Amino acid sequence: MNDLLGKGKKIADIAKKYPQYDYREIYWQVNDYSFLGKKRAITNRLKRLVKEKTMEQRQVTADEAQELLDTLYKQLKHNSEMLIEIDRILRGEK
């Protein structure tokens, strides 16, 4: 399930694939957010950043958002490389 999340699947899609599990069971068992979940988390951090009172609080929130962005970037880069490799194989190139 974690591998599916890393490939861009939503938790809702995973729940459909494994109907024997409840959505909440899957949500609490996976180690990571879906891409959509990361986007929402980043959005929430940005909204919270505006409301922070001290520079220290702002820095903590900014660091959290940066970590989520870095993770998202690495996952998307990995998935792009996989798609390029799949395309190369399908075209019969070596």
Backbone atoms as SQL, in Angstrom:
CREATE TABLE atoms (id INTEGER PRIMARY KEY, chain TEXT, resi INTEGER, resn TEXT, atom TEXT, x REAL, y REAL, z REAL);
INSERT INTO atoms VALUES
  (1, 'A', 1, 'MET', 'N', 0.821, -1.189, 0.000),
  (2, 'A', 1, 'MET', 'CA', 0.000, 0.000, 0.000),
  (3, 'A', 1, 'MET', 'C', 0.864, 1.252, 0.000),
  (4, 'A', 2, 'ASN', 'N', 1.967, 1.205, 0.759),
  (5, 'A', 2, 'ASN', 'CA', 2.873, 2.350, 0.774),
  (6, 'A', 2, 'ASN', 'C', 3.492, 2.563, -0.600),
  (7, 'A', 3, 'ASP', 'N', 3.771, 1.465, -1.299),
  (8, 'A', 3, 'ASP', 'CA', 4.331, 1.570, -2.638),
  (9, 'A', 3, 'ASP', 'C', 3.344, 2.244, -3.582),
  (10, 'A', 4, 'LEU', 'N', 2.066, 1.915, -3.451),
  (11, 'A', 4, 'LEU', 'CA', 1.045, 2.552, -4.284),
  (12, 'A', 4, 'LEU', 'C', 0.965, 4.050, -4.009),
  (13, 'A', 5, 'LEU', 'N', 1.063, 4.430, -2.735),
  (14, 'A', 5, 'LEU', 'CA', 1.069, 5.861, -2.409),
  (15, 'A', 5, 'LEU', 'C', 2.251, 6.556, -3.053),
  (16, 'A', 6, 'GLY', 'N', 3.408, 5.909, -3.005),
  (17, 'A', 6, 'GLY', 'CA', 4.611, 6.484, -3.595),
  (18, 'A', 6, 'GLY', 'C', 4.511, 6.652, -5.093),
  (19, 'A', 7, 'LYS', 'N', 3.633, 5.864, -5.709),
  (20, 'A', 7, 'LYS', 'CA', 3.440, 5.948, -7.157),
  (21, 'A', 7, 'LYS', 'C', 2.307, 6.894, -7.535),
  (22, 'A', 8, 'GLY', 'N', 1.734, 7.575, -6.532),
  (23, 'A', 8, 'GLY', 'CA', 0.745, 8.599, -6.832),
  (24, 'A', 8, 'GLY', 'C', -0.698, 8.198, -6.601),
  (25, 'A', 9, 'LYS', 'N', -0.951, 6.996, -6.120),
  (26, 'A', 9, 'LYS', 'CA', -2.332, 6.584, -5.851),
  (27, 'A', 9, 'LYS', 'C', -2.867, 7.316, -4.626),
  (28, 'A', 10, 'LYS', 'N', -4.177, 7.532, -4.632),
  (29, 'A', 10, 'LYS', 'CA', -4.841, 8.130, -3.474),
  (30, 'A', 10, 'LYS', 'C', -5.251, 7.020, -2.524),
  (31, 'A', 11, 'ILE', 'N', -5.385, 7.357, -1.254),
  (32, 'A', 11, 'ILE', 'CA', -5.816, 6.369, -0.270),
  (33, 'A', 11, 'ILE', 'C', -7.196, 5.837, -0.642),
  (34, 'A', 12, 'ALA', 'N', -8.063, 6.689, -1.181),
  (35, 'A', 12, 'ALA', 'CA', -9.392, 6.247, -1.605),
  (36, 'A', 12, 'ALA', 'C', -9.293, 5.186, -2.700),
  (37, 'A', 13, 'ASP', 'N', -8.337, 5.348, -3.627),
  (38, 'A', 13, 'ASP', 'CA', -8.140, 4.349, -4.683),
  (39, 'A', 13, 'ASP', 'C', -7.658, 3.028, -4.099),
  (40, 'A', 14, 'ILE', 'N', -6.781, 3.115, -3.126),
  (41, 'A', 14, 'ILE', 'CA', -6.268, 1.909, -2.468),
  (42, 'A', 14, 'ILE', 'C', -7.410, 1.205, -1.730),
  (43, 'A', 15, 'ALA', 'N', -8.267, 1.985, -1.089),
  (44, 'A', 15, 'ALA', 'CA', -9.411, 1.404, -0.367),
  (45, 'A', 15, 'ALA', 'C', -10.330, 0.656, -1.332),
  (46, 'A', 16, 'LYS', 'N', -10.489, 1.165, -2.551),
  (47, 'A', 16, 'LYS', 'CA', -11.309, 0.474, -3.547),
  (48, 'A', 16, 'LYS', 'C', -10.648, -0.831, -3.996),
  (49, 'A', 17, 'LYS', 'N', -9.330, -0.806, -4.080),
  (50, 'A', 17, 'LYS', 'CA', -8.598, -1.987, -4.515),
  (51, 'A', 17, 'LYS', 'C', -8.617, -3.083, -3.450),
  (52, 'A', 18, 'TYR', 'N', -8.676, -2.683, -2.194),
  (53, 'A', 18, 'TYR', 'CA', -8.702, -3.633, -1.076),
  (54, 'A', 18, 'TYR', 'C', -9.994, -3.446, -0.280),
  (55, 'A', 19, 'PRO', 'N', -11.121, -3.907, -0.814),
  (56, 'A', 19, 'PRO', 'CA', -12.413, -3.665, -0.159),
  (57, 'A', 19, 'PRO', 'C', -12.562, -4.349, 1.207),
  (58, 'A', 20, 'GLN', 'N', -11.695, -5.308, 1.492),
  (59, 'A', 20, 'GLN', 'CA', -11.781, -5.978, 2.787),
  (60, 'A', 20, 'GLN', 'C', -11.331, -5.069, 3.935),
  (61, 'A', 21, 'TYR', 'N', -10.700, -3.943, 3.599),
  (62, 'A', 21, 'TYR', 'CA', -10.250, -2.983, 4.611),
  (63, 'A', 21, 'TYR', 'C', -11.072, -1.710, 4.531),
  (64, 'A', 22, 'ASP', 'N', -11.321, -1.123, 5.669),
  (65, 'A', 22, 'ASP', 'CA', -12.001, 0.152, 5.750),
  (66, 'A', 22, 'ASP', 'C', -11.004, 1.266, 5.411),
  (67, 'A', 23, 'TYR', 'N', -11.498, 2.372, 4.854),
  (68, 'A', 23, 'TYR', 'CA', -10.640, 3.508, 4.498),
  (69, 'A', 23, 'TYR', 'C', -9.775, 3.923, 5.683),
  (70, 'A', 24, 'ARG', 'N', -10.398, 4.033, 6.853),
  (71, 'A', 24, 'ARG', 'CA', -9.654, 4.479, 8.042),
  (72, 'A', 24, 'ARG', 'C', -8.564, 3.504, 8.438),
  (73, 'A', 25, 'GLU', 'N', -8.795, 2.220, 8.242),
  (74, 'A', 25, 'GLU', 'CA', -7.763, 1.223, 8.548),
  (75, 'A', 25, 'GLU', 'C', -6.539, 1.434, 7.658),
  (76, 'A', 26, 'ILE', 'N', -6.796, 1.669, 6.389),
  (77, 'A', 26, 'ILE', 'CA', -5.696, 1.914, 5.456),
  (78, 'A', 26, 'ILE', 'C', -4.985, 3.215, 5.809),
  (79, 'A', 27, 'TYR', 'N', -5.766, 4.266, 6.067),
  (80, 'A', 27, 'TYR', 'CA', -5.192, 5.577, 6.390),
  (81, 'A', 27, 'TYR', 'C', -4.209, 5.477, 7.559),
  (82, 'A', 28, 'TRP', 'N', -4.557, 4.739, 8.594),
  (83, 'A', 28, 'TRP', 'CA', -3.708, 4.664, 9.786),
  (84, 'A', 28, 'TRP', 'C', -2.556, 3.693, 9.629),
  (85, 'A', 29, 'GLN', 'N', -2.599, 2.827, 8.617),
  (86, 'A', 29, 'GLN', 'CA', -1.541, 1.843, 8.440),
  (87, 'A', 29, 'GLN', 'C', -0.432, 2.297, 7.492),
  (88, 'A', 30, 'VAL', 'N', -0.750, 3.184, 6.572),
  (89, 'A', 30, 'VAL', 'CA', 0.271, 3.618, 5.615),
  (90, 'A', 30, 'VAL', 'C', 1.248, 4.569, 6.302),
  (91, 'A', 31, 'ASN', 'N', 2.473, 4.586, 5.775),
  (92, 'A', 31, 'ASN', 'CA', 3.538, 5.387, 6.387),
  (93, 'A', 31, 'ASN', 'C', 3.616, 6.807, 5.861),
  (94, 'A', 32, 'ASP', 'N', 2.796, 7.137, 4.892),
  (95, 'A', 32, 'ASP', 'CA', 2.978, 8.408, 4.205),
  (96, 'A', 32, 'ASP', 'C', 1.634, 8.953, 3.760),
  (97, 'A', 33, 'TYR', 'N', 1.633, 10.200, 3.317),
  (98, 'A', 33, 'TYR', 'CA', 0.448, 10.809, 2.731),
  (99, 'A', 33, 'TYR', 'C', 0.422, 10.506, 1.242),
  (100, 'A', 34, 'SER', 'N', -0.757, 10.576, 0.659),
  (101, 'A', 34, 'SER', 'CA', -0.869, 10.545, -0.794),
  (102, 'A', 34, 'SER', 'C', -0.378, 11.896, -1.316),
  (103, 'A', 35, 'PHE', 'N', -0.233, 12.021, -2.628),
  (104, 'A', 35, 'PHE', 'CA', 0.164, 13.315, -3.193),
  (105, 'A', 35, 'PHE', 'C', -0.845, 14.387, -2.801),
  (106, 'A', 36, 'LEU', 'N', -2.123, 14.035, -2.882),
  (107, 'A', 36, 'LEU', 'CA', -3.171, 14.986, -2.509),
  (108, 'A', 36, 'LEU', 'C', -3.057, 15.339, -1.025),
  (109, 'A', 37, 'GLY', 'N', -2.771, 14.355, -0.199),
  (110, 'A', 37, 'GLY', 'CA', -2.599, 14.611, 1.230),
  (111, 'A', 37, 'GLY', 'C', -1.423, 15.544, 1.500),
  (112, 'A', 38, 'LYS', 'N', -0.336, 15.358, 0.763),
  (113, 'A', 38, 'LYS', 'CA', 0.825, 16.243, 0.928),
  (114, 'A', 38, 'LYS', 'C', 0.481, 17.657, 0.481),
  (115, 'A', 39, 'LYS', 'N', -0.246, 17.776, -0.627),
  (116, 'A', 39, 'LYS', 'CA', -0.649, 19.097, -1.105),
  (117, 'A', 39, 'LYS', 'C', -1.488, 19.804, -0.050),
  (118, 'A', 40, 'ARG', 'N', -2.428, 19.082, 0.533),
  (119, 'A', 40, 'ARG', 'CA', -3.272, 19.674, 1.578),
  (120, 'A', 40, 'ARG', 'C', -2.443, 20.066, 2.802),
  (121, 'A', 41, 'ALA', 'N', -1.494, 19.212, 3.172),
  (122, 'A', 41, 'ALA', 'CA', -0.648, 19.520, 4.328),
  (123, 'A', 41, 'ALA', 'C', 0.189, 20.767, 4.074),
  (124, 'A', 42, 'ILE', 'N', 0.728, 20.901, 2.861),
  (125, 'A', 42, 'ILE', 'CA', 1.519, 22.091, 2.512),
  (126, 'A', 42, 'ILE', 'C', 0.630, 23.327, 2.549),
  (127, 'A', 43, 'THR', 'N', -0.563, 23.226, 1.983),
  (128, 'A', 43, 'THR', 'CA', -1.508, 24.347, 2.001),
  (129, 'A', 43, 'THR', 'C', -1.817, 24.766, 3.434),
  (130, 'A', 44, 'ASN', 'N', -2.050, 23.790, 4.292),
  (131, 'A', 44, 'ASN', 'CA', -2.334, 24.094, 5.698),
  (132, 'A', 44, 'ASN', 'C', -1.147, 24.763, 6.388),
  (133, 'A', 45, 'ARG', 'N', 0.066, 24.322, 6.064),
  (134, 'A', 45, 'ARG', 'CA', 1.258, 24.950, 6.666),
  (135, 'A', 45, 'ARG', 'C', 1.382, 26.401, 6.211),
  (136, 'A', 46, 'LEU', 'N', 1.097, 26.652, 4.941),
  (137, 'A', 46, 'LEU', 'CA', 1.184, 28.022, 4.433),
  (138, 'A', 46, 'LEU', 'C', 0.140, 28.922, 5.086),
  (139, 'A', 47, 'LYS', 'N', -1.058, 28.402, 5.267),
  (140, 'A', 47, 'LYS', 'CA', -2.098, 29.187, 5.947),
  (141, 'A', 47, 'LYS', 'C', -1.704, 29.450, 7.399),
  (142, 'A', 48, 'ARG', 'N', -1.113, 28.429, 8.044),
  (143, 'A', 48, 'ARG', 'CA', -0.694, 28.578, 9.431),
  (144, 'A', 48, 'ARG', 'C', 0.477, 29.559, 9.555),
  (145, 'A', 49, 'LEU', 'N', 1.347, 29.570, 8.542),
  (146, 'A', 49, 'LEU', 'CA', 2.519, 30.446, 8.556),
  (147, 'A', 49, 'LEU', 'C', 2.126, 31.906, 8.710),
  (148, 'A', 50, 'VAL', 'N', 1.071, 32.306, 8.052),
  (149, 'A', 50, 'VAL', 'CA', 0.596, 33.690, 8.102),
  (150, 'A', 50, 'VAL', 'C', 0.133, 34.070, 9.510),
  (151, 'A', 51, 'LYS', 'N', -0.388, 33.092, 10.235),
  (152, 'A', 51, 'LYS', 'CA', -0.954, 33.361, 11.555),
  (153, 'A', 51, 'LYS', 'C', 0.062, 33.254, 12.694),
  (154, 'A', 52, 'GLU', 'N', 1.241, 32.703, 12.414),
  (155, 'A', 52, 'GLU', 'CA', 2.251, 32.531, 13.470),
  (156, 'A', 52, 'GLU', 'C', 2.696, 33.888, 14.004),
  (157, 'A', 53, 'LYS', 'N', 2.897, 33.947, 15.309),
  (158, 'A', 53, 'LYS', 'CA', 3.233, 35.216, 15.968),
  (159, 'A', 53, 'LYS', 'C', 4.734, 35.478, 16.073),
  (160, 'A', 54, 'THR', 'N', 5.504, 34.414, 16.314),
  (161, 'A', 54, 'THR', 'CA', 6.942, 34.620, 16.504),
  (162, 'A', 54, 'THR', 'C', 7.725, 34.101, 15.304),
  (163, 'A', 55, 'MET', 'N', 8.923, 34.593, 15.182),
  (164, 'A', 55, 'MET', 'CA', 9.807, 34.167, 14.101),
  (165, 'A', 55, 'MET', 'C', 10.158, 32.685, 14.251),
  (166, 'A', 56, 'GLU', 'N', 10.298, 32.206, 15.483),
  (167, 'A', 56, 'GLU', 'CA', 10.619, 30.800, 15.720),
  (168, 'A', 56, 'GLU', 'C', 9.484, 29.896, 15.240),
  (169, 'A', 57, 'GLN', 'N', 8.238, 30.290, 15.539),
  (170, 'A', 57, 'GLN', 'CA', 7.082, 29.510, 15.091),
  (171, 'A', 57, 'GLN', 'C', 6.999, 29.505, 13.568),
  (172, 'A', 58, 'ARG', 'N', 7.259, 30.650, 12.966),
  (173, 'A', 58, 'ARG', 'CA', 7.238, 30.733, 11.502),
  (174, 'A', 58, 'ARG', 'C', 8.300, 29.822, 10.884),
  (175, 'A', 59, 'GLN', 'N', 9.477, 29.813, 11.500),
  (176, 'A', 59, 'GLN', 'CA', 10.561, 28.984, 10.969),
  (177, 'A', 59, 'GLN', 'C', 10.226, 27.501, 11.057),
  (178, 'A', 60, 'VAL', 'N', 9.633, 27.069, 12.166),
  (179, 'A', 60, 'VAL', 'CA', 9.235, 25.665, 12.328),
  (180, 'A', 60, 'VAL', 'C', 8.203, 25.292, 11.258),
  (181, 'A', 61, 'THR', 'N', 7.214, 26.136, 11.068),
  (182, 'A', 61, 'THR', 'CA', 6.171, 25.880, 10.070),
  (183, 'A', 61, 'THR', 'C', 6.755, 25.875, 8.667),
  (184, 'A', 62, 'ALA', 'N', 7.639, 26.812, 8.373),
  (185, 'A', 62, 'ALA', 'CA', 8.282, 26.870, 7.057),
  (186, 'A', 62, 'ALA', 'C', 9.129, 25.622, 6.822),
  (187, 'A', 63, 'ASP', 'N', 9.825, 25.160, 7.833),
  (188, 'A', 63, 'ASP', 'CA', 10.636, 23.949, 7.711),
  (189, 'A', 63, 'ASP', 'C', 9.765, 22.720, 7.437),
  (190, 'A', 64, 'GLU', 'N', 8.613, 22.643, 8.104),
  (191, 'A', 64, 'GLU', 'CA', 7.681, 21.535, 7.862),
  (192, 'A', 64, 'GLU', 'C', 7.199, 21.548, 6.420),
  (193, 'A', 65, 'ALA', 'N', 6.828, 22.715, 5.922),
  (194, 'A', 65, 'ALA', 'CA', 6.363, 22.839, 4.536),
  (195, 'A', 65, 'ALA', 'C', 7.482, 22.474, 3.562),
  (196, 'A', 66, 'GLN', 'N', 8.700, 22.918, 3.842),
  (197, 'A', 66, 'GLN', 'CA', 9.837, 22.607, 2.969),
  (198, 'A', 66, 'GLN', 'C', 10.108, 21.116, 2.927),
  (199, 'A', 67, 'GLU', 'N', 10.010, 20.455, 4.057),
  (200, 'A', 67, 'GLU', 'CA', 10.227, 19.007, 4.105),
  (201, 'A', 67, 'GLU', 'C', 9.174, 18.270, 3.265),
  (202, 'A', 68, 'LEU', 'N', 7.923, 18.697, 3.366),
  (203, 'A', 68, 'LEU', 'CA', 6.868, 18.097, 2.553),
  (204, 'A', 68, 'LEU', 'C', 7.108, 18.340, 1.059),
  (205, 'A', 69, 'LEU', 'N', 7.518, 19.556, 0.714),
  (206, 'A', 69, 'LEU', 'CA', 7.806, 19.874, -0.688),
  (207, 'A', 69, 'LEU', 'C', 8.969, 19.050, -1.222),
  (208, 'A', 70, 'ASP', 'N', 10.010, 18.893, -0.419),
  (209, 'A', 70, 'ASP', 'CA', 11.161, 18.093, -0.835),
  (210, 'A', 70, 'ASP', 'C', 10.768, 16.646, -1.084),
  (211, 'A', 71, 'THR', 'N', 9.963, 16.094, -0.187),
  (212, 'A', 71, 'THR', 'CA', 9.505, 14.715, -0.335),
  (213, 'A', 71, 'THR', 'C', 8.657, 14.570, -1.585),
  (214, 'A', 72, 'LEU', 'N', 7.751, 15.499, -1.793),
  (215, 'A', 72, 'LEU', 'CA', 6.893, 15.477, -2.974),
  (216, 'A', 72, 'LEU', 'C', 7.721, 15.548, -4.251),
  (217, 'A', 73, 'TYR', 'N', 8.706, 16.428, -4.278),
  (218, 'A', 73, 'TYR', 'CA', 9.584, 16.575, -5.437),
  (219, 'A', 73, 'TYR', 'C', 10.327, 15.270, -5.731),
  (220, 'A', 74, 'LYS', 'N', 10.887, 14.652, -4.690),
  (221, 'A', 74, 'LYS', 'CA', 11.643, 13.404, -4.880),
  (222, 'A', 74, 'LYS', 'C', 10.746, 12.294, -5.409),
  (223, 'A', 75, 'GLN', 'N', 9.534, 12.196, -4.884),
  (224, 'A', 75, 'GLN', 'CA', 8.608, 11.169, -5.364),
  (225, 'A', 75, 'GLN', 'C', 8.224, 11.408, -6.817),
  (226, 'A', 76, 'LEU', 'N', 7.930, 12.643, -7.155),
  (227, 'A', 76, 'LEU', 'CA', 7.544, 12.960, -8.533),
  (228, 'A', 76, 'LEU', 'C', 8.705, 12.745, -9.504),
  (229, 'A', 77, 'LYS', 'N', 9.917, 13.074, -9.081),
  (230, 'A', 77, 'LYS', 'CA', 11.093, 12.859, -9.917),
  (231, 'A', 77, 'LYS', 'C', 11.292, 11.354, -10.152),
  (232, 'A', 78, 'HIS', 'N', 11.152, 10.564, -9.085),
  (233, 'A', 78, 'HIS', 'CA', 11.289, 9.108, -9.203),
  (234, 'A', 78, 'HIS', 'C', 10.225, 8.546, -10.147),
  (235, 'A', 79, 'ASN', 'N', 8.988, 9.001, -9.994),
  (236, 'A', 79, 'ASN', 'CA', 7.910, 8.521, -10.863),
  (237, 'A', 79, 'ASN', 'C', 8.134, 8.926, -12.311),
  (238, 'A', 80, 'SER', 'N', 8.666, 10.114, -12.540),
  (239, 'A', 80, 'SER', 'CA', 8.968, 10.553, -13.906),
  (240, 'A', 80, 'SER', 'C', 10.033, 9.665, -14.535),
  (241, 'A', 81, 'GLU', 'N', 11.052, 9.322, -13.749),
  (242, 'A', 81, 'GLU', 'CA', 12.109, 8.441, -14.250),
  (243, 'A', 81, 'GLU', 'C', 11.537, 7.061, -14.592),
  (244, 'A', 82, 'MET', 'N', 10.614, 6.568, -13.757),
  (245, 'A', 82, 'MET', 'CA', 9.985, 5.274, -14.034),
  (246, 'A', 82, 'MET', 'C', 9.176, 5.333, -15.327),
  (247, 'A', 83, 'LEU', 'N', 8.442, 6.421, -15.537),
  (248, 'A', 83, 'LEU', 'CA', 7.650, 6.547, -16.759),
  (249, 'A', 83, 'LEU', 'C', 8.530, 6.605, -18.004),
  (250, 'A', 84, 'ILE', 'N', 9.646, 7.294, -17.908),
  (251, 'A', 84, 'ILE', 'CA', 10.586, 7.357, -19.034),
  (252, 'A', 84, 'ILE', 'C', 11.128, 5.969, -19.336),
  (253, 'A', 85, 'GLU', 'N', 11.468, 5.215, -18.293),
  (254, 'A', 85, 'GLU', 'CA', 11.982, 3.861, -18.471),
  (255, 'A', 85, 'GLU', 'C', 10.908, 2.945, -19.073),
  (256, 'A', 86, 'ILE', 'N', 9.682, 3.055, -18.611),
  (257, 'A', 86, 'ILE', 'CA', 8.585, 2.249, -19.154),
  (258, 'A', 86, 'ILE', 'C', 8.377, 2.580, -20.628),
  (259, 'A', 87, 'ASP', 'N', 8.393, 3.868, -20.963),
  (260, 'A', 87, 'ASP', 'CA', 8.228, 4.282, -22.354),
  (261, 'A', 87, 'ASP', 'C', 9.348, 3.717, -23.215),
  (262, 'A', 88, 'ARG', 'N', 10.565, 3.765, -22.714),
  (263, 'A', 88, 'ARG', 'CA', 11.725, 3.250, -23.450),
  (264, 'A', 88, 'ARG', 'C', 11.558, 1.754, -23.718),
  (265, 'A', 89, 'ILE', 'N', 11.110, 1.016, -22.711),
  (266, 'A', 89, 'ILE', 'CA', 10.925, -0.430, -22.854),
  (267, 'A', 89, 'ILE', 'C', 9.806, -0.731, -23.850),
  (268, 'A', 90, 'LEU', 'N', 8.705, 0.008, -23.754),
  (269, 'A', 90, 'LEU', 'CA', 7.585, -0.213, -24.663),
  (270, 'A', 90, 'LEU', 'C', 7.940, 0.086, -26.110),
  (271, 'A', 91, 'ARG', 'N', 8.834, 1.005, -26.310),
  (272, 'A', 91, 'ARG', 'CA', 9.269, 1.341, -27.676),
  (273, 'A', 91, 'ARG', 'C', 10.312, 0.357, -28.205),
  (274, 'A', 92, 'GLY', 'N', 10.780, -0.515, -27.303),
  (275, 'A', 92, 'GLY', 'CA', 11.769, -1.518, -27.722),
  (276, 'A', 92, 'GLY', 'C', 13.175, -0.972, -27.795),
  (277, 'A', 93, 'GLU', 'N', 13.405, 0.164, -27.172),
  (278, 'A', 93, 'GLU', 'CA', 14.747, 0.752, -27.169),
  (279, 'A', 93, 'GLU', 'C', 15.582, 0.132, -26.077),
  (280, 'A', 94, 'LYS', 'N', 16.888, 0.136, -26.267),
  (281, 'A', 94, 'LYS', 'CA', 17.781, -0.415, -25.233),
  (282, 'A', 94, 'LYS', 'C', 18.611, 0.638, -24.620);
